[in-house]
Amino acid sequence: MCLRCNAMTGLSSRSKPHIPRVIRGLPALRFALARWQARRHKIALVPTMGALHAGHLALVRLAQRRADRVIVSIFVNPTQFAPNEDLTTYPRTFAADIAALTALRADLVWAPSAETMYPSGFATRVVPEGPGTAGLEDAFRPHFFTGVATVVAKLLIQCQPDFAVFGEKDYQQLKVVTRLARDLGLKTRIVGAPTVREKDGLALSSRNAYLSPGEREAAPALHRALADGAKKIAAETPIAAALEEARASVERAGFTLDYLEARHADTLQPAGSYKEGPLRLLVAARIGKTRLIDNVAI
Ligand code: AMP
């Protein structure tokens, strides 16, 4: 019995399960897209690396509110991991991801293999400047944004979406892909979605699964430091003093800081005062073996 059609299910069209079609090759993807485009469907793409959590699913829901068809890509992109990073241990939960997307009634899952994305002889990279060289993530993960920009450019070209949704959780990445879509003259509009958090403030992340119980207990200090720092800067405490306090409280909680910086929210350039806003407060810090990032608006 086909779960995608009405026959034999006896369920109404709203309650019947809708397993998204999983496509792994470009010809089938192009065929599916051509059918939607012929019907003038508005298409959205939500790029992910899988291990889906409520943050990813909020992106899918946002896309569904604005588009006729939603594609979720699931691809753990090897080129954005440095050799010493967690590519091999990155959580992979494909069956659970499909179950979550079935519950949401997503239309299509684009799940290419590494060989499809990077065929033998692959020799083209997209190297972002501007927000991609702001001295934040790029300073600590020099491979990262070239890997991200290359794979996102490919996903946008492959899926031809009218818009693509990215989380503010990865704020510098959101700025990089927004610039990329404009600079490459793509038709896709990039839409940012707010960060989904646990009740205690910790931003949802696939990497939270790496935290030991003790580290998990300490982890909300990251968001607390950002929220307090943002409040102080908005109350016109000098930025340097507010940053110093926020950095100290993150370190007291047991983190080793990579950075905690106030930047202009659009350019990501350093900001001297609140009046230069809108500003964004961004942090990356390590606890045990886990590196977490977060950010808030000021
Ligand atoms: P990832 O699978 O980690 O590459 O993330 C895929 C997309 O989900 C990116 O656009 C992320 O910014 C977004 N995302 C990840 N965590 C969250 C979160 N807690 N809230 C909202 N969006 C998120």
PDB file of C-alpha atoms and ligand atoms in Angstrom:
ATOM      1  CA  MET A   1       0.000   0.000   0.000  1.00  0.00           C
ATOM      2  CA  CYS A   2       1.359   3.375  -0.941  1.00  0.00           C
ATOM      3  CA  LEU A   3       1.426   5.776   2.005  1.00  0.00           C
ATOM      4  CA  ARG A   4       1.744   8.743  -0.346  1.00  0.00           C
ATOM      5  CA  CYS A   5      -1.673   8.189  -1.939  1.00  0.00           C
ATOM      6  CA  ASN A   6      -5.170   8.161  -0.460  1.00  0.00           C
ATOM      7  CA  ALA A   7      -6.047   4.658  -1.562  1.00  0.00           C
ATOM      8  CA  MET A   8      -6.649   2.185   1.222  1.00  0.00           C
ATOM      9  CA  THR A   9      -5.439   4.444   4.035  1.00  0.00           C
ATOM     10  CA  GLY A  10      -8.902   5.560   5.039  1.00  0.00           C
ATOM     11  CA  LEU A  11      -7.279   8.701   6.478  1.00  0.00           C
ATOM     12  CA  SER A  12      -8.164  12.288   5.631  1.00  0.00           C
ATOM     13  CA  SER A  13      -5.598  14.082   3.480  1.00  0.00           C
ATOM     14  CA  ARG A  14      -4.412  16.174   6.483  1.00  0.00           C
ATOM     15  CA  SER A  15      -3.833  13.228   8.847  1.00  0.00           C
ATOM     16  CA  LYS A  16      -2.451  10.653   6.423  1.00  0.00           C
ATOM     17  CA  PRO A  17       1.314  10.114   6.577  1.00  0.00           C
ATOM     18  CA  HIS A  18       3.271  11.724   3.795  1.00  0.00           C
ATOM     19  CA  ILE A  19       6.703  10.158   3.468  1.00  0.00           C
ATOM     20  CA  PRO A  20       8.918  12.671   1.677  1.00  0.00           C
ATOM     21  CA  ARG A  21      10.457  11.384  -1.501  1.00  0.00           C
ATOM     22  CA  VAL A  22      14.182  10.735  -0.963  1.00  0.00           C
ATOM     23  CA  ILE A  23      16.230  11.572  -4.052  1.00  0.00           C
ATOM     24  CA  ARG A  24      19.928  10.772  -4.319  1.00  0.00           C
ATOM     25  CA  GLY A  25      20.762  11.537  -7.955  1.00  0.00           C
ATOM     26  CA  LEU A  26      20.655  14.705 -10.085  1.00  0.00           C
ATOM     27  CA  PRO A  27      18.500  13.369 -12.968  1.00  0.00           C
ATOM     28  CA  ALA A  28      15.648  12.436 -10.572  1.00  0.00           C
ATOM     29  CA  LEU A  29      16.013  15.771  -8.761  1.00  0.00           C
ATOM     30  CA  ARG A  30      15.788  17.702 -12.045  1.00  0.00           C
ATOM     31  CA  PHE A  31      12.730  15.695 -13.086  1.00  0.00           C
ATOM     32  CA  ALA A  32      10.918  16.426  -9.798  1.00  0.00           C
ATOM     33  CA  LEU A  33      11.828  20.126  -9.976  1.00  0.00           C
ATOM     34  CA  ALA A  34      10.656  20.426 -13.590  1.00  0.00           C
ATOM     35  CA  ARG A  35       7.197  19.134 -12.621  1.00  0.00           C
ATOM     36  CA  TRP A  36       6.879  21.664  -9.801  1.00  0.00           C
ATOM     37  CA  GLN A  37       8.219  24.493 -11.917  1.00  0.00           C
ATOM     38  CA  ALA A  38       5.732  23.675 -14.703  1.00  0.00           C
ATOM     39  CA  ARG A  39       2.970  24.141 -12.102  1.00  0.00           C
ATOM     40  CA  ARG A  40       4.578  27.422 -10.964  1.00  0.00           C
ATOM     41  CA  HIS A  41       5.072  26.087  -7.434  1.00  0.00           C
ATOM     42  CA  LYS A  42       7.108  28.275  -5.125  1.00  0.00           C
ATOM     43  CA  ILE A  43      10.005  26.122  -3.928  1.00  0.00           C
ATOM     44  CA  ALA A  44      11.966  26.442  -0.679  1.00  0.00           C
ATOM     45  CA  LEU A  45      15.171  24.686   0.327  1.00  0.00           C
ATOM     46  CA  VAL A  46      16.302  23.958   3.885  1.00  0.00           C
ATOM     47  CA  PRO A  47      19.938  22.803   3.799  1.00  0.00           C
ATOM     48  CA  THR A  48      21.006  20.561   6.712  1.00  0.00           C
ATOM     49  CA  MET A  49      23.607  17.991   7.663  1.00  0.00           C
ATOM     50  CA  GLY A  50      20.915  15.758   9.169  1.00  0.00           C
ATOM     51  CA  ALA A  51      20.696  14.691  12.839  1.00  0.00           C
ATOM     52  CA  LEU A  52      17.596  16.828  12.787  1.00  0.00           C
ATOM     53  CA  HIS A  53      16.383  18.519  15.954  1.00  0.00           C
ATOM     54  CA  ALA A  54      13.650  21.032  16.754  1.00  0.00           C
ATOM     55  CA  GLY A  55      15.819  23.898  15.429  1.00  0.00           C
ATOM     56  CA  HIS A  56      15.996  22.320  11.967  1.00  0.00           C
ATOM     57  CA  LEU A  57      12.290  21.490  12.065  1.00  0.00           C
ATOM     58  CA  ALA A  58      11.441  25.129  12.844  1.00  0.00           C
ATOM     59  CA  LEU A  59      13.272  26.060   9.628  1.00  0.00           C
ATOM     60  CA  VAL A  60      11.162  23.526   7.707  1.00  0.00           C
ATOM     61  CA  ARG A  61       7.950  24.938   9.191  1.00  0.00           C
ATOM     62  CA  LEU A  62       8.961  28.476   8.299  1.00  0.00           C
ATOM     63  CA  ALA A  63       9.664  27.307   4.730  1.00  0.00           C
ATOM     64  CA  GLN A  64       6.288  25.561   4.557  1.00  0.00           C
ATOM     65  CA  ARG A  65       4.466  28.736   5.557  1.00  0.00           C
ATOM     66  CA  ARG A  66       5.968  30.580   2.602  1.00  0.00           C
ATOM     67  CA  ALA A  67       6.384  27.975  -0.141  1.00  0.00           C
ATOM     68  CA  ASP A  68       4.279  25.428  -2.004  1.00  0.00           C
ATOM     69  CA  ARG A  69       7.030  22.801  -1.936  1.00  0.00           C
ATOM     70  CA  VAL A  70       9.821  22.287   0.576  1.00  0.00           C
ATOM     71  CA  ILE A  71      13.050  20.429  -0.120  1.00  0.00           C
ATOM     72  CA  VAL A  72      15.228  19.466   2.846  1.00  0.00           C
ATOM     73  CA  SER A  73      18.775  18.580   1.907  1.00  0.00           C
ATOM     74  CA  ILE A  74      20.674  16.173   4.108  1.00  0.00           C
ATOM     75  CA  PHE A  75      24.367  16.072   3.323  1.00  0.00           C
ATOM     76  CA  VAL A  76      27.259  15.898   5.779  1.00  0.00           C
ATOM     77  CA  ASN A  77      29.625  18.021   3.759  1.00  0.00           C
ATOM     78  CA  PRO A  78      33.184  16.677   4.078  1.00  0.00           C
ATOM     79  CA  THR A  79      34.845  19.822   2.708  1.00  0.00           C
ATOM     80  CA  GLN A  80      33.776  22.001   5.646  1.00  0.00           C
ATOM     81  CA  PHE A  81      35.516  19.763   8.183  1.00  0.00           C
ATOM     82  CA  ALA A  82      39.248  20.094   8.859  1.00  0.00           C
ATOM     83  CA  PRO A  83      41.195  16.814   9.208  1.00  0.00           C
ATOM     84  CA  ASN A  84      41.207  17.190  13.031  1.00  0.00           C
ATOM     85  CA  GLU A  85      37.448  17.837  13.218  1.00  0.00           C
ATOM     86  CA  ASP A  86      34.474  15.531  13.789  1.00  0.00           C
ATOM     87  CA  LEU A  87      33.498  14.421  10.244  1.00  0.00           C
ATOM     88  CA  THR A  88      33.647  10.694  11.025  1.00  0.00           C
ATOM     89  CA  THR A  89      31.841  10.974  14.369  1.00  0.00           C
ATOM     90  CA  TYR A  90      29.284  13.596  13.297  1.00  0.00           C
ATOM     91  CA  PRO A  91      25.840  12.177  14.267  1.00  0.00           C
ATOM     92  CA  ARG A  92      24.013  10.467  11.397  1.00  0.00           C
ATOM     93  CA  THR A  93      20.350   9.593  12.097  1.00  0.00           C
ATOM     94  CA  PHE A  94      18.831   9.284   8.624  1.00  0.00           C
ATOM     95  CA  ALA A  95      15.844   7.041   9.542  1.00  0.00           C
ATOM     96  CA  ALA A  96      14.844   9.305  12.439  1.00  0.00           C
ATOM     97  CA  ASP A  97      15.309  12.365  10.181  1.00  0.00           C
ATOM     98  CA  ILE A  98      12.918  10.903   7.599  1.00  0.00           C
ATOM     99  CA  ALA A  99      10.401  10.076  10.361  1.00  0.00           C
ATOM    100  CA  ALA A 100      10.539  13.696  11.610  1.00  0.00           C
ATOM    101  CA  LEU A 101      10.137  15.053   8.065  1.00  0.00           C
ATOM    102  CA  THR A 102       7.241  12.630   7.467  1.00  0.00           C
ATOM    103  CA  ALA A 103       5.482  14.042  10.537  1.00  0.00           C
ATOM    104  CA  LEU A 104       6.015  17.542   9.112  1.00  0.00           C
ATOM    105  CA  ARG A 105       4.892  16.495   5.620  1.00  0.00           C
ATOM    106  CA  ALA A 106       8.042  17.792   3.908  1.00  0.00           C
ATOM    107  CA  ASP A 107       7.920  17.162   0.153  1.00  0.00           C
ATOM    108  CA  LEU A 108      11.374  16.012  -0.838  1.00  0.00           C
ATOM    109  CA  VAL A 109      14.680  15.063   0.750  1.00  0.00           C
ATOM    110  CA  TRP A 110      17.751  15.723  -1.367  1.00  0.00           C
ATOM    111  CA  ALA A 111      20.381  13.328  -0.015  1.00  0.00           C
ATOM    112  CA  PRO A 112      23.219  13.128  -2.515  1.00  0.00           C
ATOM    113  CA  SER A 113      26.282  10.967  -1.940  1.00  0.00           C
ATOM    114  CA  ALA A 114      29.725  12.573  -1.557  1.00  0.00           C
ATOM    115  CA  GLU A 115      30.522  11.244  -5.059  1.00  0.00           C
ATOM    116  CA  THR A 116      27.515  13.054  -6.528  1.00  0.00           C
ATOM    117  CA  MET A 117      28.509  16.320  -4.861  1.00  0.00           C
ATOM    118  CA  TYR A 118      32.239  15.964  -5.483  1.00  0.00           C
ATOM    119  CA  PRO A 119      32.735  13.801  -8.565  1.00  0.00           C
ATOM    120  CA  SER A 120      36.171  12.494  -9.372  1.00  0.00           C
ATOM    121  CA  GLY A 121      38.383  15.389 -10.524  1.00  0.00           C
ATOM    122  CA  PHE A 122      36.307  18.030  -8.718  1.00  0.00           C
ATOM    123  CA  ALA A 123      38.347  21.261  -8.917  1.00  0.00           C
ATOM    124  CA  THR A 124      36.083  24.254  -8.267  1.00  0.00           C
ATOM    125  CA  ARG A 125      35.675  26.121  -4.995  1.00  0.00           C
ATOM    126  CA  VAL A 126      33.774  29.204  -3.873  1.00  0.00           C
ATOM    127  CA  VAL A 127      35.970  31.298  -1.559  1.00  0.00           C
ATOM    128  CA  PRO A 128      33.938  33.882   0.369  1.00  0.00           C
ATOM    129  CA  GLU A 129      35.405  37.199   1.495  1.00  0.00           C
ATOM    130  CA  GLY A 130      33.560  40.027   3.322  1.00  0.00           C
ATOM    131  CA  PRO A 131      31.615  38.387   6.179  1.00  0.00           C
ATOM    132  CA  GLY A 132      33.517  35.164   5.484  1.00  0.00           C
ATOM    133  CA  THR A 133      36.802  36.781   6.577  1.00  0.00           C
ATOM    134  CA  ALA A 134      35.499  38.730   9.601  1.00  0.00           C
ATOM    135  CA  GLY A 135      37.932  37.001  11.990  1.00  0.00           C
ATOM    136  CA  LEU A 136      35.305  34.938  13.838  1.00  0.00           C
ATOM    137  CA  GLU A 137      34.673  31.292  12.790  1.00  0.00           C
ATOM    138  CA  ASP A 138      37.073  31.772   9.874  1.00  0.00           C
ATOM    139  CA  ALA A 139      39.941  32.514  12.287  1.00  0.00           C
ATOM    140  CA  PHE A 140      39.501  29.174  14.056  1.00  0.00           C
ATOM    141  CA  ARG A 141      38.202  27.004  11.197  1.00  0.00           C
ATOM    142  CA  PRO A 142      40.086  28.211   8.112  1.00  0.00           C
ATOM    143  CA  HIS A 143      38.575  25.481   5.864  1.00  0.00           C
ATOM    144  CA  PHE A 144      35.060  26.061   6.981  1.00  0.00           C
ATOM    145  CA  PHE A 145      33.521  28.838   4.894  1.00  0.00           C
ATOM    146  CA  THR A 146      35.071  27.743   1.608  1.00  0.00           C
ATOM    147  CA  GLY A 147      33.532  24.318   2.243  1.00  0.00           C
ATOM    148  CA  VAL A 148      30.187  25.839   3.219  1.00  0.00           C
ATOM    149  CA  ALA A 149      30.082  28.346   0.350  1.00  0.00           C
ATOM    150  CA  THR A 150      31.013  25.699  -2.221  1.00  0.00           C
ATOM    151  CA  VAL A 151      28.389  23.215  -1.046  1.00  0.00           C
ATOM    152  CA  VAL A 152      25.670  25.864  -0.590  1.00  0.00           C
ATOM    153  CA  ALA A 153      26.336  27.267  -4.072  1.00  0.00           C
ATOM    154  CA  LYS A 154      25.975  23.733  -5.438  1.00  0.00           C
ATOM    155  CA  LEU A 155      22.775  23.044  -3.475  1.00  0.00           C
ATOM    156  CA  LEU A 156      21.201  26.323  -4.637  1.00  0.00           C
ATOM    157  CA  ILE A 157      22.125  25.634  -8.258  1.00  0.00           C
ATOM    158  CA  GLN A 158      20.904  22.025  -8.038  1.00  0.00           C
ATOM    159  CA  CYS A 159      17.601  22.783  -6.296  1.00  0.00           C
ATOM    160  CA  GLN A 160      16.825  26.189  -7.878  1.00  0.00           C
ATOM    161  CA  PRO A 161      14.755  27.297  -4.863  1.00  0.00           C
ATOM    162  CA  ASP A 162      12.895  30.603  -4.740  1.00  0.00           C
ATOM    163  CA  PHE A 163      14.204  30.926  -1.220  1.00  0.00           C
ATOM    164  CA  ALA A 164      16.414  29.041   1.184  1.00  0.00           C
ATOM    165  CA  VAL A 165      16.170  29.106   4.975  1.00  0.00           C
ATOM    166  CA  PHE A 166      19.242  29.276   7.207  1.00  0.00           C
ATOM    167  CA  GLY A 167      19.373  29.541  11.008  1.00  0.00           C
ATOM    168  CA  GLU A 168      20.619  32.608  12.844  1.00  0.00           C
ATOM    169  CA  LYS A 169      22.263  30.050  15.138  1.00  0.00           C
ATOM    170  CA  ASP A 170      25.129  30.019  12.584  1.00  0.00           C
ATOM    171  CA  TYR A 171      25.081  33.781  12.195  1.00  0.00           C
ATOM    172  CA  GLN A 172      28.318  34.284  10.231  1.00  0.00           C
ATOM    173  CA  GLN A 173      27.280  31.459   7.897  1.00  0.00           C
ATOM    174  CA  LEU A 174      23.915  33.201   7.344  1.00  0.00           C
ATOM    175  CA  LYS A 175      25.773  36.378   6.335  1.00  0.00           C
ATOM    176  CA  VAL A 176      28.172  34.448   4.073  1.00  0.00           C
ATOM    177  CA  VAL A 177      25.392  32.661   2.167  1.00  0.00           C
ATOM    178  CA  THR A 178      23.315  35.850   1.888  1.00  0.00           C
ATOM    179  CA  ARG A 179      26.314  37.576   0.247  1.00  0.00           C
ATOM    180  CA  LEU A 180      27.010  34.488  -1.884  1.00  0.00           C
ATOM    181  CA  ALA A 181      23.484  34.365  -3.354  1.00  0.00           C
ATOM    182  CA  ARG A 182      23.682  38.066  -4.253  1.00  0.00           C
ATOM    183  CA  ASP A 183      27.227  37.956  -5.579  1.00  0.00           C
ATOM    184  CA  LEU A 184      26.573  34.931  -7.811  1.00  0.00           C
ATOM    185  CA  GLY A 185      23.328  36.468  -9.113  1.00  0.00           C
ATOM    186  CA  LEU A 186      21.238  33.502  -7.994  1.00  0.00           C
ATOM    187  CA  LYS A 187      17.461  33.811  -8.011  1.00  0.00           C
ATOM    188  CA  THR A 188      17.278  32.416  -4.467  1.00  0.00           C
ATOM    189  CA  ARG A 189      16.474  34.759  -1.597  1.00  0.00           C
ATOM    190  CA  ILE A 190      18.127  33.805   1.689  1.00  0.00           C
ATOM    191  CA  VAL A 191      15.825  33.898   4.716  1.00  0.00           C
ATOM    192  CA  GLY A 192      17.165  33.842   8.290  1.00  0.00           C
ATOM    193  CA  ALA A 193      15.280  31.989  11.068  1.00  0.00           C
ATOM    194  CA  PRO A 194      15.583  32.623  14.827  1.00  0.00           C
ATOM    195  CA  THR A 195      17.578  30.270  17.036  1.00  0.00           C
ATOM    196  CA  VAL A 196      15.586  27.561  18.810  1.00  0.00           C
ATOM    197  CA  ARG A 197      16.783  26.999  22.377  1.00  0.00           C
ATOM    198  CA  GLU A 198      16.340  24.571  25.237  1.00  0.00           C
ATOM    199  CA  LYS A 199      14.337  25.922  28.192  1.00  0.00           C
ATOM    200  CA  ASP A 200      17.608  26.804  29.952  1.00  0.00           C
ATOM    201  CA  GLY A 201      18.803  28.875  26.984  1.00  0.00           C
ATOM    202  CA  LEU A 202      21.241  26.432  25.357  1.00  0.00           C
ATOM    203  CA  ALA A 203      20.916  26.712  21.572  1.00  0.00           C
ATOM    204  CA  LEU A 204      19.876  23.389  20.030  1.00  0.00           C
ATOM    205  CA  SER A 205      22.750  21.835  18.108  1.00  0.00           C
ATOM    206  CA  SER A 206      23.542  18.384  16.771  1.00  0.00           C
ATOM    207  CA  ARG A 207      26.824  18.681  18.693  1.00  0.00           C
ATOM    208  CA  ASN A 208      25.023  18.996  22.067  1.00  0.00           C
ATOM    209  CA  ALA A 209      24.849  15.181  21.916  1.00  0.00           C
ATOM    210  CA  TYR A 210      28.613  15.142  22.603  1.00  0.00           C
ATOM    211  CA  LEU A 211      28.216  16.872  25.996  1.00  0.00           C
ATOM    212  CA  SER A 212      28.698  14.843  29.207  1.00  0.00           C
ATOM    213  CA  PRO A 213      26.027  15.407  31.886  1.00  0.00           C
ATOM    214  CA  GLY A 214      28.345  17.838  33.719  1.00  0.00           C
ATOM    215  CA  GLU A 215      29.161  19.755  30.528  1.00  0.00           C
ATOM    216  CA  ARG A 216      25.474  19.893  29.643  1.00  0.00           C
ATOM    217  CA  GLU A 217      24.775  21.459  33.015  1.00  0.00           C
ATOM    218  CA  ALA A 218      27.467  24.102  32.460  1.00  0.00           C
ATOM    219  CA  ALA A 219      26.546  24.824  28.827  1.00  0.00           C
ATOM    220  CA  PRO A 220      23.690  27.360  29.337  1.00  0.00           C
ATOM    221  CA  ALA A 221      26.328  29.761  30.761  1.00  0.00           C
ATOM    222  CA  LEU A 222      27.167  30.567  27.154  1.00  0.00           C
ATOM    223  CA  HIS A 223      23.753  32.003  26.382  1.00  0.00           C
ATOM    224  CA  ARG A 224      23.498  33.661  29.818  1.00  0.00           C
ATOM    225  CA  ALA A 225      26.764  35.507  29.198  1.00  0.00           C
ATOM    226  CA  LEU A 226      25.529  36.668  25.784  1.00  0.00           C
ATOM    227  CA  ALA A 227      22.150  37.791  27.111  1.00  0.00           C
ATOM    228  CA  ASP A 228      23.736  39.723  30.026  1.00  0.00           C
ATOM    229  CA  GLY A 229      26.408  41.230  27.774  1.00  0.00           C
ATOM    230  CA  ALA A 230      23.822  42.326  25.199  1.00  0.00           C
ATOM    231  CA  LYS A 231      21.723  43.947  27.920  1.00  0.00           C
ATOM    232  CA  LYS A 232      24.726  45.873  29.245  1.00  0.00           C
ATOM    233  CA  ILE A 233      25.844  47.081  25.822  1.00  0.00           C
ATOM    234  CA  ALA A 234      22.289  48.167  25.021  1.00  0.00           C
ATOM    235  CA  ALA A 235      22.353  50.141  28.295  1.00  0.00           C
ATOM    236  CA  GLU A 236      25.524  51.806  26.935  1.00  0.00           C
ATOM    237  CA  THR A 237      28.074  50.088  29.158  1.00  0.00           C
ATOM    238  CA  PRO A 238      31.350  50.489  27.201  1.00  0.00           C
ATOM    239  CA  ILE A 239      31.644  47.483  24.869  1.00  0.00           C
ATOM    240  CA  ALA A 240      35.143  46.510  26.068  1.00  0.00           C
ATOM    241  CA  ALA A 241      33.990  46.301  29.699  1.00  0.00           C
ATOM    242  CA  ALA A 242      30.835  44.315  28.840  1.00  0.00           C
ATOM    243  CA  LEU A 243      32.888  41.876  26.747  1.00  0.00           C
ATOM    244  CA  GLU A 244      35.432  41.414  29.489  1.00  0.00           C
ATOM    245  CA  GLU A 245      32.714  40.480  31.974  1.00  0.00           C
ATOM    246  CA  ALA A 246      30.984  38.133  29.530  1.00  0.00           C
ATOM    247  CA  ARG A 247      34.263  36.405  28.654  1.00  0.00           C
ATOM    248  CA  ALA A 248      35.124  35.921  32.339  1.00  0.00           C
ATOM    249  CA  SER A 249      31.736  34.372  33.105  1.00  0.00           C
ATOM    250  CA  VAL A 250      32.039  31.919  30.184  1.00  0.00           C
ATOM    251  CA  GLU A 251      35.488  30.883  31.404  1.00  0.00           C
ATOM    252  CA  ARG A 252      34.259  30.531  34.999  1.00  0.00           C
ATOM    253  CA  ALA A 253      31.676  28.025  33.731  1.00  0.00           C
ATOM    254  CA  GLY A 254      34.517  25.813  32.462  1.00  0.00           C
ATOM    255  CA  PHE A 255      34.727  26.851  28.803  1.00  0.00           C
ATOM    256  CA  THR A 256      37.850  27.750  26.848  1.00  0.00           C
ATOM    257  CA  LEU A 257      36.985  30.710  24.639  1.00  0.00           C
ATOM    258  CA  ASP A 258      37.777  30.958  20.966  1.00  0.00           C
ATOM    259  CA  TYR A 259      36.093  34.373  20.730  1.00  0.00           C
ATOM    260  CA  LEU A 260      33.361  36.470  22.256  1.00  0.00           C
ATOM    261  CA  GLU A 261      32.908  39.620  20.181  1.00  0.00           C
ATOM    262  CA  ALA A 262      30.444  42.420  19.477  1.00  0.00           C
ATOM    263  CA  ARG A 263      30.187  43.059  15.741  1.00  0.00           C
ATOM    264  CA  HIS A 264      28.062  45.049  13.348  1.00  0.00           C
ATOM    265  CA  ALA A 265      25.064  42.790  12.623  1.00  0.00           C
ATOM    266  CA  ASP A 266      25.335  43.114   8.824  1.00  0.00           C
ATOM    267  CA  THR A 267      29.023  43.541   8.013  1.00  0.00           C
ATOM    268  CA  LEU A 268      30.364  41.631  11.051  1.00  0.00           C
ATOM    269  CA  GLN A 269      33.044  44.323  11.366  1.00  0.00           C
ATOM    270  CA  PRO A 270      34.173  45.296  14.892  1.00  0.00           C
ATOM    271  CA  ALA A 271      31.979  47.883  16.590  1.00  0.00           C
ATOM    272  CA  GLY A 272      33.222  50.677  18.865  1.00  0.00           C
ATOM    273  CA  SER A 273      29.919  51.617  20.467  1.00  0.00           C
ATOM    274  CA  TYR A 274      26.240  50.736  20.699  1.00  0.00           C
ATOM    275  CA  LYS A 275      25.433  53.732  18.493  1.00  0.00           C
ATOM    276  CA  GLU A 276      27.186  52.026  15.536  1.00  0.00           C
ATOM    277  CA  GLY A 277      24.438  49.326  15.621  1.00  0.00           C
ATOM    278  CA  PRO A 278      22.582  47.162  14.899  1.00  0.00           C
ATOM    279  CA  LEU A 279      25.093  44.942  16.684  1.00  0.00           C
ATOM    280  CA  ARG A 280      25.376  41.227  17.302  1.00  0.00           C
ATOM    281  CA  LEU A 281      27.204  39.469  20.127  1.00  0.00           C
ATOM    282  CA  LEU A 282      28.840  36.222  18.987  1.00  0.00           C
ATOM    283  CA  VAL A 283      30.663  33.488  20.877  1.00  0.00           C
ATOM    284  CA  ALA A 284      32.522  30.245  20.188  1.00  0.00           C
ATOM    285  CA  ALA A 285      33.897  28.234  23.082  1.00  0.00           C
ATOM    286  CA  ARG A 286      35.036  24.730  23.883  1.00  0.00           C
ATOM    287  CA  ILE A 287      34.019  22.557  26.801  1.00  0.00           C
ATOM    288  CA  GLY A 288      35.638  19.136  27.040  1.00  0.00           C
ATOM    289  CA  LYS A 289      35.801  17.874  23.445  1.00  0.00           C
ATOM    290  CA  THR A 290      32.827  19.921  22.257  1.00  0.00           C
ATOM    291  CA  ARG A 291      32.921  23.303  20.519  1.00  0.00           C
ATOM    292  CA  LEU A 292      29.730  25.346  20.781  1.00  0.00           C
ATOM    293  CA  ILE A 293      28.751  28.599  19.045  1.00  0.00           C
ATOM    294  CA  ASP A 294      25.947  31.027  19.804  1.00  0.00           C
ATOM    295  CA  ASN A 295      24.960  34.642  19.211  1.00  0.00           C
ATOM    296  CA  VAL A 296      22.284  37.175  20.156  1.00  0.00           C
ATOM    297  CA  ALA A 297      21.076  40.488  18.822  1.00  0.00           C
ATOM    298  CA  ILE A 298      22.016  43.585  20.839  1.00  0.00           C
TER     299      ILE A 298
HETATM  300  P1  AMP B   1      23.360  21.978  10.397  1.00  0.00           P
HETATM  301  O1  AMP B   1      22.658  20.723  10.105  1.00  0.00           O
HETATM  302  O2  AMP B   1      23.903  22.075  11.772  1.00  0.00           O
HETATM  303  O3  AMP B   1      24.342  22.366   9.318  1.00  0.00           O
HETATM  304  O4  AMP B   1      22.246  23.116  10.362  1.00  0.00           O
HETATM  305  C1  AMP B   1      21.367  23.247   9.295  1.00  0.00           C
HETATM  306  C2  AMP B   1      20.618  24.532   9.451  1.00  0.00           C
HETATM  307  O5  AMP B   1      19.898  24.526  10.678  1.00  0.00           O
HETATM  308  C3  AMP B   1      21.523  25.771   9.487  1.00  0.00           C
HETATM  309  O6  AMP B   1      20.919  26.817   8.738  1.00  0.00           O
HETATM  310  C4  AMP B   1      21.582  26.087  10.945  1.00  0.00           C
HETATM  311  O7  AMP B   1      21.845  27.457  11.219  1.00  0.00           O
HETATM  312  C5  AMP B   1      20.181  25.708  11.392  1.00  0.00           C
HETATM  313  N1  AMP B   1      20.126  25.474  12.827  1.00  0.00           N
HETATM  314  C6  AMP B   1      20.941  24.678  13.554  1.00  0.00           C
HETATM  315  N2  AMP B   1      20.630  24.759  14.864  1.00  0.00           N
HETATM  316  C7  AMP B   1      19.588  25.619  14.963  1.00  0.00           C
HETATM  317  C8  AMP B   1      18.815  26.138  16.050  1.00  0.00           C
HETATM  318  N3  AMP B   1      19.046  25.783  17.300  1.00  0.00           N
HETATM  319  N4  AMP B   1      17.816  27.008  15.769  1.00  0.00           N
HETATM  320  C9  AMP B   1      17.561  27.383  14.493  1.00  0.00           C
HETATM  321  N5  AMP B   1      18.267  26.942  13.417  1.00  0.00           N
HETATM  322  C10 AMP B   1      19.260  26.075  13.649  1.00  0.00           C
END
